[in-house]
mmCIF file of C-alpha atoms in Angstrom:
data_model
loop_
_atom_site.group_PDB
_atom_site.id
_atom_site.type_symbol
_atom_site.label_atom_id
_atom_site.label_comp_id
_atom_site.label_asym_id
_atom_site.label_seq_id
_atom_site.Cartn_x
_atom_site.Cartn_y
_atom_site.Cartn_z
ATOM 1 C CA MET A 1 -76.694 137.117 139.537
ATOM 2 C CA ARG A 2 -79.167 137.052 142.390
ATOM 3 C CA ARG A 3 -76.749 138.971 144.619
ATOM 4 C CA VAL A 4 -76.320 141.632 141.974
ATOM 5 C CA LYS A 5 -80.096 142.085 141.688
ATOM 6 C CA MET A 6 -80.421 142.298 145.480
ATOM 7 C CA ALA A 7 -77.645 144.911 145.647
ATOM 8 C CA ILE A 8 -79.274 147.014 142.924
ATOM 9 C CA ALA A 9 -82.675 146.794 144.620
ATOM 10 C CA ALA A 10 -81.183 147.783 147.995
ATOM 11 C CA THR A 11 -79.360 150.747 146.462
ATOM 12 C CA ALA A 12 -82.537 151.927 144.730
ATOM 13 C CA LEU A 13 -84.512 151.588 147.968
ATOM 14 C CA VAL A 14 -81.986 153.632 149.958
ATOM 15 C CA GLY A 15 -81.880 156.304 147.244
ATOM 16 C CA ALA A 16 -85.671 156.531 147.100
ATOM 17 C CA THR A 17 -85.857 156.813 150.878
ATOM 18 C CA MET A 18 -83.353 159.655 150.934
ATOM 19 C CA PHE A 19 -85.293 161.720 148.377
ATOM 20 C CA ALA A 20 -88.840 160.880 149.483
ATOM 21 C CA GLY A 21 -88.876 163.553 152.185
ATOM 22 C CA ALA A 22 -86.953 166.154 150.239
ATOM 23 C CA THR A 23 -88.719 169.285 149.097
ATOM 24 C CA PRO A 24 -87.704 171.239 146.030
ATOM 25 C CA ALA A 25 -85.651 174.373 146.604
ATOM 26 C CA HIS A 26 -88.191 176.402 144.644
ATOM 27 C CA ALA A 27 -91.619 175.013 143.870
ATOM 28 C CA ALA A 28 -92.883 175.645 140.363
ATOM 29 C CA THR A 29 -95.719 178.102 139.931
ATOM 30 C CA SER A 30 -99.174 176.813 139.044
ATOM 31 C CA LEU A 31 -101.885 178.278 136.864
ATOM 32 C CA ARG A 32 -104.514 179.629 139.273
ATOM 33 C CA GLY A 33 -106.961 181.383 136.968
ATOM 34 C CA VAL A 34 -107.690 183.321 133.780
ATOM 35 C CA VAL A 35 -109.206 186.823 133.686
ATOM 36 C CA TYR A 36 -109.772 189.682 131.235
ATOM 37 C CA ASP A 37 -108.223 192.587 133.188
ATOM 38 C CA TYR A 38 -104.773 193.066 134.676
ATOM 39 C CA SER A 39 -106.244 194.632 137.820
ATOM 40 C CA GLU A 40 -108.400 191.541 138.357
ATOM 41 C CA CYS A 41 -105.340 189.347 137.889
ATOM 42 C CA VAL A 42 -103.475 191.204 140.625
ATOM 43 C CA ARG A 43 -106.498 191.360 142.941
ATOM 44 C CA ILE A 44 -107.363 187.663 142.647
ATOM 45 C CA GLY A 45 -103.717 186.628 142.841
ATOM 46 C CA ASN A 46 -103.079 188.616 146.021
ATOM 47 C CA TYR A 47 -106.311 187.319 147.546
ATOM 48 C CA GLY A 48 -105.274 183.743 146.802
ATOM 49 C CA ILE A 49 -101.833 184.247 148.323
ATOM 50 C CA GLN A 50 -103.250 185.873 151.473
ATOM 51 C CA ASN A 51 -106.271 183.614 152.031
ATOM 52 C CA TYR A 52 -105.679 180.293 150.274
ATOM 53 C CA GLY A 53 -101.982 179.702 150.848
ATOM 54 C CA TRP A 54 -100.901 180.072 147.240
ATOM 55 C CA THR A 55 -97.153 180.343 147.043
ATOM 56 C CA GLY A 56 -95.608 183.432 145.489
ATOM 57 C CA PRO A 57 -94.407 185.146 143.543
ATOM 58 C CA LEU A 58 -97.543 186.268 141.768
ATOM 59 C CA GLN A 59 -97.250 186.441 137.976
ATOM 60 C CA CYS A 60 -99.825 187.903 135.606
ATOM 61 C CA VAL A 61 -99.031 186.813 132.046
ATOM 62 C CA TRP A 62 -100.778 188.347 129.010
ATOM 63 C CA ASN A 63 -101.717 186.003 126.177
ATOM 64 C CA SER A 64 -103.066 187.663 123.056
ATOM 65 C CA THR A 65 -105.958 185.996 121.269
ATOM 66 C CA GLY A 66 -105.719 188.295 118.263
ATOM 67 C CA ASN A 67 -107.512 191.485 117.179
ATOM 68 C CA GLY A 68 -106.148 193.370 120.207
ATOM 69 C CA SER A 69 -107.899 191.159 122.734
ATOM 70 C CA GLY A 70 -106.442 188.628 125.088
ATOM 71 C CA LEU A 71 -106.491 187.038 128.502
ATOM 72 C CA TRP A 72 -104.444 187.382 131.684
ATOM 73 C CA PHE A 73 -103.203 184.118 133.193
ATOM 74 C CA ILE A 74 -102.646 184.090 136.968
ATOM 75 C CA TYR A 75 -99.650 182.055 138.136
ATOM 76 C CA ALA A 76 -98.712 181.662 141.792
#
């Protein structure tokens, strides 16, 4: 039984070592900010990509809050 546990632990350690340095093929986008205007979304998103190293692509997503108003969510 002890040998089986040691073999499982060794296999898990080798597997974890192989994937520890791996990077995802495509990193998921992160929420970077919330604004009222689409033009501000694009401006701030492009500024963040150019100056702060945000990864692209830039996405501006509209979320309605009702009564014709809403917010733009910046993802990059």
